[in-house]
Short mmCIF file of C-alpha atoms in Angstrom, two decimals:
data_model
loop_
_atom_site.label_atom_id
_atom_site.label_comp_id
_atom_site.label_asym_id
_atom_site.label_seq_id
_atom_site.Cartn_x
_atom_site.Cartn_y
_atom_site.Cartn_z
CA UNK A 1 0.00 0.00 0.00
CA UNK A 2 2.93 2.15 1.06
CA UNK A 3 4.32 1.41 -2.67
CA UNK A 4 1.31 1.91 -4.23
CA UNK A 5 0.79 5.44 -2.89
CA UNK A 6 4.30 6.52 -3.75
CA UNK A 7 3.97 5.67 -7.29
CA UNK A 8 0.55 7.74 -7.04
CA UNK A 9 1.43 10.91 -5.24
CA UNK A 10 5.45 11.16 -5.53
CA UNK A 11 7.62 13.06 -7.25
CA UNK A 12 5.23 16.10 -7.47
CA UNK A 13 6.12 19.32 -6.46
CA UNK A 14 5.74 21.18 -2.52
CA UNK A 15 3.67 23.91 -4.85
CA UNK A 16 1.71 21.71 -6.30
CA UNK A 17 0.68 19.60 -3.12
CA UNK A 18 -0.36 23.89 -2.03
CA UNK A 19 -2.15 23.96 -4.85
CA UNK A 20 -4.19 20.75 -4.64
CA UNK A 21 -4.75 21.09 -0.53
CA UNK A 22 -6.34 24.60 -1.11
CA UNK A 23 -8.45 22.97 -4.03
CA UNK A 24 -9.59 20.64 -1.51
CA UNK A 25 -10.29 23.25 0.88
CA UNK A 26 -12.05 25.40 -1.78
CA UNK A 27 -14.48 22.44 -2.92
CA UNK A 28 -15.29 21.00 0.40
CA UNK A 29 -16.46 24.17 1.62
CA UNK A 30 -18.41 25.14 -1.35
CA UNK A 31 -21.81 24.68 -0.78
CA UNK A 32 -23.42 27.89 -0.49
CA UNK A 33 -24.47 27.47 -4.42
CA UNK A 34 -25.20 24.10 -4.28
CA UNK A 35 -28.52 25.53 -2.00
CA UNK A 36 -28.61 28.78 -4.22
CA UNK A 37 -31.77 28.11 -5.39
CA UNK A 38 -33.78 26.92 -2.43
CA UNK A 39 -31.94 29.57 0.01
CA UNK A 40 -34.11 32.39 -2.17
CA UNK A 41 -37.43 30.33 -2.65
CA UNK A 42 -37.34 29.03 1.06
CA UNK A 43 -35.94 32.20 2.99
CA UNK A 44 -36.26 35.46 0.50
CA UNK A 45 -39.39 34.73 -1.27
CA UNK A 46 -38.88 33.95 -4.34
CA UNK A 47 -40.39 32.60 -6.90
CA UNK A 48 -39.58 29.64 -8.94
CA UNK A 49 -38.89 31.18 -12.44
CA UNK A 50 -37.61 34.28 -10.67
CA UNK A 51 -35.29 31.81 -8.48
CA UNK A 52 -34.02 30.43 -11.51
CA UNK A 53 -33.24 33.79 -13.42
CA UNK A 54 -31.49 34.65 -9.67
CA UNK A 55 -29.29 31.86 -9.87
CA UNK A 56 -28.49 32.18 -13.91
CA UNK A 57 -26.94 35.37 -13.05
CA UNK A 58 -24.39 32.93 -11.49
CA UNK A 59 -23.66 31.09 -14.45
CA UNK A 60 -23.60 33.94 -16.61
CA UNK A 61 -20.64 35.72 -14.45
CA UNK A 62 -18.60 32.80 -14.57
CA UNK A 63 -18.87 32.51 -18.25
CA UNK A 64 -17.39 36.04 -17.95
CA UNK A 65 -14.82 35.30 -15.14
CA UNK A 66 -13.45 32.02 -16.71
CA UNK A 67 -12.14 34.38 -19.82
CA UNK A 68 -11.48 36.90 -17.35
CA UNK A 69 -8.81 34.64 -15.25
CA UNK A 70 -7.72 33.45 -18.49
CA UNK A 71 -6.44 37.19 -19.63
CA UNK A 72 -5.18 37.74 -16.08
CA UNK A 73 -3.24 34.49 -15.50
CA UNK A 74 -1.43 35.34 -18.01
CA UNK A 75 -1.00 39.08 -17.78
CA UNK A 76 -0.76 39.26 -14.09
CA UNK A 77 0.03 35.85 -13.50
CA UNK A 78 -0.96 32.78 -11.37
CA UNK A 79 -0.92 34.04 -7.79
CA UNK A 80 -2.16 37.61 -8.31
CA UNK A 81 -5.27 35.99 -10.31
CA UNK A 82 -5.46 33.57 -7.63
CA UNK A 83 -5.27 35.72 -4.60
CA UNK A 84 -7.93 38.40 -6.32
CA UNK A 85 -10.17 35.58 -7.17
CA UNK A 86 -10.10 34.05 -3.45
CA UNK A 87 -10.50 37.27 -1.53
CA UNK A 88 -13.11 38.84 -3.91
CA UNK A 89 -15.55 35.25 -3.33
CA UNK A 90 -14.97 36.13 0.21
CA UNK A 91 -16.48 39.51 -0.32
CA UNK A 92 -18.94 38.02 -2.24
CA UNK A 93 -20.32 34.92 0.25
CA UNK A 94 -20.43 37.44 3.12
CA UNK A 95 -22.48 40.30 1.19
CA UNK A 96 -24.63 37.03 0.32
CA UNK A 97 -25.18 36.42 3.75
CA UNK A 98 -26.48 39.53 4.77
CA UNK A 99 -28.38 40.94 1.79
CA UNK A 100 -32.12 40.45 1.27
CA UNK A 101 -33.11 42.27 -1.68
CA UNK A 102 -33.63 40.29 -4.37
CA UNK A 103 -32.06 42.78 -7.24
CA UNK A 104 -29.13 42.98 -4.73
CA UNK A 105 -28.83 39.30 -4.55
CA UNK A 106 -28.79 38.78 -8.23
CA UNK A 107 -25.86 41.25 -8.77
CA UNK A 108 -24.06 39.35 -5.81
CA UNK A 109 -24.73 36.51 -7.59
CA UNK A 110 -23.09 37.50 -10.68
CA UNK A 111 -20.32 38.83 -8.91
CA UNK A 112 -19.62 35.61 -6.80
CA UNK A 113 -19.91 33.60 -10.31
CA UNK A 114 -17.27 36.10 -11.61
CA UNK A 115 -14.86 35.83 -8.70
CA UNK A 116 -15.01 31.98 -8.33
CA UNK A 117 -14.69 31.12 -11.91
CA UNK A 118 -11.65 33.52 -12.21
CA UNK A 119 -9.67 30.83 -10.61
CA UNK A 120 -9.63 27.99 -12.26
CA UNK A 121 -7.32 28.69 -15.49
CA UNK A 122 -4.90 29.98 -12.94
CA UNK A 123 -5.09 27.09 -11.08
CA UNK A 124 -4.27 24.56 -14.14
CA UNK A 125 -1.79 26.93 -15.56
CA UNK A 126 0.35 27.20 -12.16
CA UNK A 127 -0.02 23.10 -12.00
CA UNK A 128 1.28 23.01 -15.29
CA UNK A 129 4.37 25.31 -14.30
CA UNK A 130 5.39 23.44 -11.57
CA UNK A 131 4.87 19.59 -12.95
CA UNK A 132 7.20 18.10 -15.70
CA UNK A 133 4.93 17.08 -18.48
CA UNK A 134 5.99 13.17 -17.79
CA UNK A 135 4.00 13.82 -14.25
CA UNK A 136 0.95 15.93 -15.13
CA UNK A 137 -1.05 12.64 -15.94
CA UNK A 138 -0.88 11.86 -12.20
CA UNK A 139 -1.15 15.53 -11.33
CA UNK A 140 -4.34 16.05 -12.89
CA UNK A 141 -5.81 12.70 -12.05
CA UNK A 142 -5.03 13.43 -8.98
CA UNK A 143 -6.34 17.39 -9.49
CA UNK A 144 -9.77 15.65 -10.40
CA UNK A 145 -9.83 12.96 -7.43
CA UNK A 146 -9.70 16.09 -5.26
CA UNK A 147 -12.43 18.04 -6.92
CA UNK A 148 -15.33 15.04 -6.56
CA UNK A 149 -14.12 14.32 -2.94
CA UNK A 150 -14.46 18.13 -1.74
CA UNK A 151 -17.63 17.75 -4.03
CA UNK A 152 -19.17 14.54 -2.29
CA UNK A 153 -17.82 16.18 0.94
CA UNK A 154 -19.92 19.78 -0.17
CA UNK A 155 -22.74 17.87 -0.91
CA UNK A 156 -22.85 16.21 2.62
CA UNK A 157 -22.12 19.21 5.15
CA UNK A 158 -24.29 21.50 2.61
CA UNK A 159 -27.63 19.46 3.76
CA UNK A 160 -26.46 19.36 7.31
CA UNK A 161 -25.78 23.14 7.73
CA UNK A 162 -29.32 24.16 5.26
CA UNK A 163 -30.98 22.88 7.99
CA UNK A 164 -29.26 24.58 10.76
CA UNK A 165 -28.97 28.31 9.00
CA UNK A 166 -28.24 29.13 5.84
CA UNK A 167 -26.41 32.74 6.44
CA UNK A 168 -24.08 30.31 8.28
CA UNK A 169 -23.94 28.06 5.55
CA UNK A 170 -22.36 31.02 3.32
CA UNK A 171 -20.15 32.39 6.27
CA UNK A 172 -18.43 28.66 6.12
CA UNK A 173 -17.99 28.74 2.42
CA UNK A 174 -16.41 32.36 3.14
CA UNK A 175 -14.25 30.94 5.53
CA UNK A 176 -12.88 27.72 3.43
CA UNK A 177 -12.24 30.24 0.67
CA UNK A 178 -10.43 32.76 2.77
CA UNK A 179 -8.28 29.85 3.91
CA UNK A 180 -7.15 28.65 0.92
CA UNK A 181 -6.50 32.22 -0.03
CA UNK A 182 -3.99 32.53 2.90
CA UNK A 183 -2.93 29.21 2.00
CA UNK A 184 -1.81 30.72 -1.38
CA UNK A 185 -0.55 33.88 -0.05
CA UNK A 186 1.77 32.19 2.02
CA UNK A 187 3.03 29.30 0.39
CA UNK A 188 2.03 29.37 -3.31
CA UNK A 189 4.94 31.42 -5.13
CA UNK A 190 4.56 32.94 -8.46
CA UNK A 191 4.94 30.20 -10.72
CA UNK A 192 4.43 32.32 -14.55
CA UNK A 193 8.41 33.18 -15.48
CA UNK A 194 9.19 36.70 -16.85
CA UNK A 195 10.20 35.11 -20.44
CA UNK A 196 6.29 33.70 -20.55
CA UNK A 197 5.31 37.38 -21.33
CA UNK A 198 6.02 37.90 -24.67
CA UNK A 199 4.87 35.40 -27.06
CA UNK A 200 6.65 35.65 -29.96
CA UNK A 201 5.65 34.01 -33.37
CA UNK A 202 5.77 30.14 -33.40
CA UNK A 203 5.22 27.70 -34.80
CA UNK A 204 2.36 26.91 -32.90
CA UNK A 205 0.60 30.11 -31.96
CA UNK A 206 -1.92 30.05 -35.05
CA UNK A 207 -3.61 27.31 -37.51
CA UNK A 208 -5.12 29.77 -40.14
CA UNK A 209 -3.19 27.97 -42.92
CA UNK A 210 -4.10 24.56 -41.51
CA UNK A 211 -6.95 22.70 -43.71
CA UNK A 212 -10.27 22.95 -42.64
CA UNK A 213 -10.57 19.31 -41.08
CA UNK A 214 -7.81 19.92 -39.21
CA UNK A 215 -6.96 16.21 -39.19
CA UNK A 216 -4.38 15.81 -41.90
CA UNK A 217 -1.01 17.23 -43.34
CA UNK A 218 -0.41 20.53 -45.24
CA UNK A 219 -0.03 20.42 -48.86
CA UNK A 220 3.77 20.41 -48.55
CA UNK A 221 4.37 18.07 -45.74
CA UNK A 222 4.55 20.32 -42.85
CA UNK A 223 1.93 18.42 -39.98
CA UNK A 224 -1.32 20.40 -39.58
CA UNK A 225 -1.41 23.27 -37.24
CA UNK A 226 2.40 23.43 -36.95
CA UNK A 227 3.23 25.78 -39.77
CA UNK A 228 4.76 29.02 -39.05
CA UNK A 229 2.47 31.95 -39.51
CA UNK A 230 3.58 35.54 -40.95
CA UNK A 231 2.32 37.37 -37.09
CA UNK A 232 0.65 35.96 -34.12
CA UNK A 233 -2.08 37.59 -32.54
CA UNK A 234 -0.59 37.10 -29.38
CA UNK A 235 -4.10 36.68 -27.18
CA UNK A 236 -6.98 35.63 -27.68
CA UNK A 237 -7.14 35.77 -31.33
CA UNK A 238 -4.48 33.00 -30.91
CA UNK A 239 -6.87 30.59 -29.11
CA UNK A 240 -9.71 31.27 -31.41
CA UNK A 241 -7.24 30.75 -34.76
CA UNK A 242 -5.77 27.71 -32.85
CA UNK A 243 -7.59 24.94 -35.15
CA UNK A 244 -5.97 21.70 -33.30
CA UNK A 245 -7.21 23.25 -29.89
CA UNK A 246 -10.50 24.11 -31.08
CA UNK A 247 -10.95 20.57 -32.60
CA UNK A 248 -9.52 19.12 -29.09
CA UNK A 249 -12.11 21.67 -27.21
CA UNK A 250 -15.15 20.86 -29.58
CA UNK A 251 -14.57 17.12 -28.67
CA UNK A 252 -14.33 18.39 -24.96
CA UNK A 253 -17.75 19.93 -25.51
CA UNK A 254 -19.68 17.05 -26.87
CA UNK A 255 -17.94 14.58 -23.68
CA UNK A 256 -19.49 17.18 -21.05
CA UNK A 257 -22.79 17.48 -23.07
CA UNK A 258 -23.17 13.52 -23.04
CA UNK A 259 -22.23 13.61 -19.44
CA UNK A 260 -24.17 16.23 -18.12
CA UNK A 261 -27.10 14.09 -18.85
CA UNK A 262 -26.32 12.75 -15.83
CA UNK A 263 -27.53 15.56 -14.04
CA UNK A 264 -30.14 16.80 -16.52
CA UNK A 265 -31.75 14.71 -18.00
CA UNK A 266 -31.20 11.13 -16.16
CA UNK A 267 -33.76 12.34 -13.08
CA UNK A 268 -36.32 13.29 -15.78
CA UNK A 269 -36.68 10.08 -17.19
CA UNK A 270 -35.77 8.17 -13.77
CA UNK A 271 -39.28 10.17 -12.74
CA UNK A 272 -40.88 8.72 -16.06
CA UNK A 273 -39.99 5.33 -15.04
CA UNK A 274 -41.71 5.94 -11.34
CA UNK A 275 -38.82 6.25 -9.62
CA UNK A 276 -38.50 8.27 -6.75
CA UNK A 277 -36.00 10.96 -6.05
CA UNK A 278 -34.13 8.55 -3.71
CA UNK A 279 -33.44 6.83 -6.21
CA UNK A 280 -31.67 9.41 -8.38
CA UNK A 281 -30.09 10.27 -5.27
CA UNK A 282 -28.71 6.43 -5.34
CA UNK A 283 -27.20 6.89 -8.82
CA UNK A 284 -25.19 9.86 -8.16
CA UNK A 285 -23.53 8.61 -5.04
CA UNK A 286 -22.55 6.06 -6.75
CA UNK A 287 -21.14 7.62 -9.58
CA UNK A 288 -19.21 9.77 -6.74
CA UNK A 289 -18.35 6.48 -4.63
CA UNK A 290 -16.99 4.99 -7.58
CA UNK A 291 -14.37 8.07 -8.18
CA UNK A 292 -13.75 8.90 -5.02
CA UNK A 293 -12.36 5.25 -4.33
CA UNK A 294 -11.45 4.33 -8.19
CA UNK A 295 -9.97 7.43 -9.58
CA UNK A 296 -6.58 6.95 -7.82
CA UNK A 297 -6.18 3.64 -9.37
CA UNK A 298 -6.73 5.46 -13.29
CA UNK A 299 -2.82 6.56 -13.87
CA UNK A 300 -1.94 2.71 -13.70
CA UNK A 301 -4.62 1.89 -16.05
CA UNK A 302 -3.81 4.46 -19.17
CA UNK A 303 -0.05 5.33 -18.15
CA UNK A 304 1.81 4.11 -21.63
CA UNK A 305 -1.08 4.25 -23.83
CA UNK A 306 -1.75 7.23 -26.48
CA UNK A 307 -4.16 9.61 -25.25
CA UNK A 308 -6.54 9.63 -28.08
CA UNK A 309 -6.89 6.04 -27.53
CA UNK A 310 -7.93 6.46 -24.48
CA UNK A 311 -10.50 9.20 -25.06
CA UNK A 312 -11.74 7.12 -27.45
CA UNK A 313 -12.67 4.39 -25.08
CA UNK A 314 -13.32 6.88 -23.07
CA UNK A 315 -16.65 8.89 -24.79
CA UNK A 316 -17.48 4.82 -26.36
CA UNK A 317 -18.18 4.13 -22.42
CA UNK A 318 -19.83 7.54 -21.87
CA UNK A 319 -21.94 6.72 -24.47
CA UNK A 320 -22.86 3.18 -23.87
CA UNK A 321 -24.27 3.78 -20.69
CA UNK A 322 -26.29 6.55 -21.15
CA UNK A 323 -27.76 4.47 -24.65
CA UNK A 324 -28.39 1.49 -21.84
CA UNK A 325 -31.17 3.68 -20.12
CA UNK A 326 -32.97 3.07 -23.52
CA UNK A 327 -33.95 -0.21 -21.99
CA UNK A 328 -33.64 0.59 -18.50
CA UNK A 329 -36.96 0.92 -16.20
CA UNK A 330 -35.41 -0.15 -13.18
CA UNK A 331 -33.14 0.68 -10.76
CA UNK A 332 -30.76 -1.86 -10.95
CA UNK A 333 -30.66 -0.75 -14.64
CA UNK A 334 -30.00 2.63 -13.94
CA UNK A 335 -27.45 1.84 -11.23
CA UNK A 336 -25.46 -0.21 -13.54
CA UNK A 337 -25.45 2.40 -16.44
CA UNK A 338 -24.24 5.10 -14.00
CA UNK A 339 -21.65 2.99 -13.28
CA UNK A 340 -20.46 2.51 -17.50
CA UNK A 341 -20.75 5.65 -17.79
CA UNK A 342 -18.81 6.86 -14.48
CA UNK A 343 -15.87 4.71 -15.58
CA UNK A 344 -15.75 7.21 -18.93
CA UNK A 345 -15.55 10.01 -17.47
CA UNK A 346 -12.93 8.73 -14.91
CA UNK A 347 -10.60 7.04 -18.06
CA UNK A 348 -10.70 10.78 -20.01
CA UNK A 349 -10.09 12.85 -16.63
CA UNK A 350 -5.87 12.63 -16.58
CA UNK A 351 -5.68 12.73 -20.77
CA UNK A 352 -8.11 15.64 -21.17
CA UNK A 353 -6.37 17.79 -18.50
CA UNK A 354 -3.14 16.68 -19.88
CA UNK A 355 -3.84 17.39 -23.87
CA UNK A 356 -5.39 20.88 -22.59
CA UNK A 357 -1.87 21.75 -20.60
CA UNK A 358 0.38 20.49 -23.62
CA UNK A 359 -1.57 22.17 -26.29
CA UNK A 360 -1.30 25.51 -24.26
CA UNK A 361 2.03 27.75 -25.42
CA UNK A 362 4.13 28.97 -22.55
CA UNK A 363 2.97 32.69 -23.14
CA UNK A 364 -0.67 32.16 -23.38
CA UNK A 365 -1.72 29.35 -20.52
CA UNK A 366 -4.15 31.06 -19.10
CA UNK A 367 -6.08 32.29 -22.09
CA UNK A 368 -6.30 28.45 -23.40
CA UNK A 369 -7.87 27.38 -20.11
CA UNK A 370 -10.07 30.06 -20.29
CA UNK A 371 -11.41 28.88 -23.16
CA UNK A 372 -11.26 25.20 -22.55
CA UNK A 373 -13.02 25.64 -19.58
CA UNK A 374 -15.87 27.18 -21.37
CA UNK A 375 -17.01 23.70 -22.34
CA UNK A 376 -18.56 23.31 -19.10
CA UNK A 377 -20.89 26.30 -18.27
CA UNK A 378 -22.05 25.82 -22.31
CA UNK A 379 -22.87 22.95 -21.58
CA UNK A 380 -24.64 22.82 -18.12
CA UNK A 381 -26.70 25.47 -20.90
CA UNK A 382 -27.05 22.73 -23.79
CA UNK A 383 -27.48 19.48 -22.08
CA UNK A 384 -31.24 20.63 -20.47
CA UNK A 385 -31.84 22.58 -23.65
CA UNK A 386 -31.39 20.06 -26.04
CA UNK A 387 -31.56 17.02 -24.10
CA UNK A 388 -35.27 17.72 -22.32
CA UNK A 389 -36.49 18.29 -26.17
CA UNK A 390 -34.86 14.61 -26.93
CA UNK A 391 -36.54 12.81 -24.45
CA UNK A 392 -39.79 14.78 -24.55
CA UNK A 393 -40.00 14.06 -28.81
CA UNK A 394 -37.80 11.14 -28.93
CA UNK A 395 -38.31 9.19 -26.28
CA UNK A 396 -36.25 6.40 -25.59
CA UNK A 397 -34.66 7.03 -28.68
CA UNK A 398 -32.99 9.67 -26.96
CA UNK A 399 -30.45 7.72 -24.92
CA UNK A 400 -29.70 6.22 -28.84
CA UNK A 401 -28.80 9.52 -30.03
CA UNK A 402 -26.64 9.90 -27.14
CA UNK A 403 -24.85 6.43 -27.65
CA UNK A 404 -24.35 7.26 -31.07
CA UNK A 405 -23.40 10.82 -30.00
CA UNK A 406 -20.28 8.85 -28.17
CA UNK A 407 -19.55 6.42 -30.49
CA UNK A 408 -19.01 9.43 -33.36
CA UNK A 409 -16.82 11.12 -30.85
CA UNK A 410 -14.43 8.34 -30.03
CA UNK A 411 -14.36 7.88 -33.39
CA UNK A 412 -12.77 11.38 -34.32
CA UNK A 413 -10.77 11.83 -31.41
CA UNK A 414 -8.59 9.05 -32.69
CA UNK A 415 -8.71 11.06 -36.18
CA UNK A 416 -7.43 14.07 -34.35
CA UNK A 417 -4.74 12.05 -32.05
CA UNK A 418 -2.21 12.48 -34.58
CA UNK A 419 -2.05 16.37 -35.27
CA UNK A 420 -2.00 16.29 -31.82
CA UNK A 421 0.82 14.60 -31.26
CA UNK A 422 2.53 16.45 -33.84
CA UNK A 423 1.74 19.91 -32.48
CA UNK A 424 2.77 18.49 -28.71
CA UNK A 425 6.23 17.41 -30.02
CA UNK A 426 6.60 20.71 -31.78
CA UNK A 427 5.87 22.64 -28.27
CA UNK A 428 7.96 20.85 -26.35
CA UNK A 429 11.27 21.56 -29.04
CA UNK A 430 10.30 25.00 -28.65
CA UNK A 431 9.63 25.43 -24.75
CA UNK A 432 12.88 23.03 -24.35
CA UNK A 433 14.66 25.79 -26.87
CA UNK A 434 13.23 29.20 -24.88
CA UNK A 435 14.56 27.36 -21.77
CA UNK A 436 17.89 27.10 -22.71
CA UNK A 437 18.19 30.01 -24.43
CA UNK A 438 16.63 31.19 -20.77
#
């Protein structure tokens, strides 16, 4: 056992184990928006709809903070972003606690999904500083393992402490995030190096020669996405001209809409079937049992094998068990679909962090998270959208579309696994040239 967690945790960096303990922190104690919505229906009167709108503000300011941090990771760097983000949440949950108009609660809202979501491309890109790129595998599986614990461990206390007071409830999440932020403050140095601040032209800062598919070589030879370009935009612009990324980020998108299901669209038909809400509430401790316990044991698993081969397998398991709920009417049918489906998203965890970080040039980390993270809030916005029309005109059908949703994935992910490879290798001879020019 003592071997085993070695080869798990070692060999990463003091900074890094900062980095993931405040995570930790952070997500354990963040369940003042898990009760968003029944904190202003229960004690500020309001209404459903008008609840919901409430909340959205939310989603909508961290939309705007995740490009936000991205810009300022990389402008500012990792700490400054970090510390801002942490004490301005702080500000944020304790305003939250005390205000009671509703206009003033909506604006708080926004500003708490602004300050929270600021964080998280500043928290990759600092990981990514600190970790050689033969460790970040492990780092990130490890990143992720830490995220669903503090989740399952949010979840818990957040039920617990509803019932005994909610202003309390978002004075504890204010106090978790003020502790990381000292946690940061004092430990976490500044891990963004001065030559990171002017991005030069490379030959992987833009893809607006590359051929539309993005999948293939260049007319004379040169690999997709790593031809030189005549001037580099230098910021976004680069991101958005980045083909290979935006291919890599598209198939990040369709992964989160398949597995958002999960907490969209799974309780509607679950409450089709007759089941009761207990019984969702089975599925997704399961699916949080199952990576809480499991994830650890992933790096062993996919260490050694190409990473589009293993998103591949990957989305083909997300898929498959969402398609099983075509037949299932039961429980027991529902449990063991949540648990296919679980084991996808815990085999494309470590790769999909690890791609993101590798695809990412020195100068403009931050920005690429930004936009990578973006997947997530669009589609916590699709999934319902989309997905409630499915089932409501499709029917079972629905969970087929999602299968083959999966399947088509997989399918070009290990299309795309070469130019990505290509543009990796061509990063690295760069960043290994900067350094020693450095």
């Amino acid at each position: 056992m003592r071997a085993w967690l070695r080869d798990t945790a070692g060999g990463l960096s003091a900074t890094y184990w900062y980095l993931w303990t405040g995570l930790l922190i952070n997500k354990v104690g963040g369940f003042a928006v898990l009760f968003l919505s029944l904190y202003l229906t229960s004690q500020r009167g309001a209404g459903t709809a008008q609840a919901g709108l409430i909340v959205g503000t939310y989603g909508i300011g961290g939309l705007l903070g995740t490009l936000a941090g991205g810009v300022l990771t990389d402008r500012w760097g990792r700490r400054r972003t970090l510390l801002v983000s942490h004490f301005a949440t702080v500000a944020a949950l304790a305003l939250l606690a005390f205000t009671t108009p509703l206009p003033a609660i909506a604006a708080l809202c926004a500003l708490l999904g602004i300050a929270q979501s600021m964080a998280a491309p500043a928290f990759v890109a600092a990981i990514i500083d600190v970790t050689p790129a033969e460790k970040r595998s492990r780092a990130f599986n490890l990143q992720f393992w830490a995220l669903n614990l503090g989740l399952a461990g949010a979840s818990l206390l957040a039920g617990l402490l509803a019932q005994w007071s909610y202003q309390g409830l978002f004075l504890i999440d204010a106090a978790c995030t003020l502790a990381t932020g000292v946690l940061i403050a004092w430990k976490v140095p500044e891990t963004l190096r001065p030559a990171m601040f002017s991005p030069t032209p490379s030959a992987f800062s833009t893809a607006s020669t590359d051929p539309p598919a993005s999948f293939s070589s260049a007319s004379d030879g040169t690999p997709a996405g790593t031809r030189k370009p005549a001037t580099s935009p230098g910021g976004l612009g680069t991101v958005l001209t980045d083909r290979i990324f935006l291919v890599f980020v598209g198939l990040t998108l369709i992964q989160a809409l398949i597995y958002t299901q999960a907490s969209t669209i799974v309780p509607l038909a679950m409450h089709a079937d007759g089941l009761s809400p207990s019984a969702y509430g089975a599925v997704v401790a399961l699916g949080g049992a199952l990576i809480v316990v499991g994830q650890l044991f992933i790096p062993r698993l996919i260490d050694g094998r190409r990473k589009a081969r293993v998103l591949a397998l990957a989305l083909l398991l997300n898929g498959a068990g969402f398609a099983a709920l075509a037949i299932a009417d039961h429980l027991a049918l529902y449990l063991t679909a949540a648990v296919i489906w679980t084991l996808g998203s815990m085999l494309a965890a470590p790769p999909n962090a690890e791609i993101n970080s590798e695809l990412a040039p020195l100068a403009l980390r931050g920005r690429y998270q930004a936009v990578f993270f973006l997947t997530f809030p669009a589609a916590s916005f699709l999934a319902p959208s989309l997905g409630g029309a499915g089932l409501q005109y499709l029917g079972n059908a629905h969970w087929l579309v999602i299968g083959a949703l999966g399947a088509a994935a997989a399918a070009l992910h290990l299309m795309a696994g070469p130019p990505r490879e290509r543009r990796v290798a061509a990063i690295r001879s760069e960043t290994s040239a900067t350094a020693n020019v450095a």
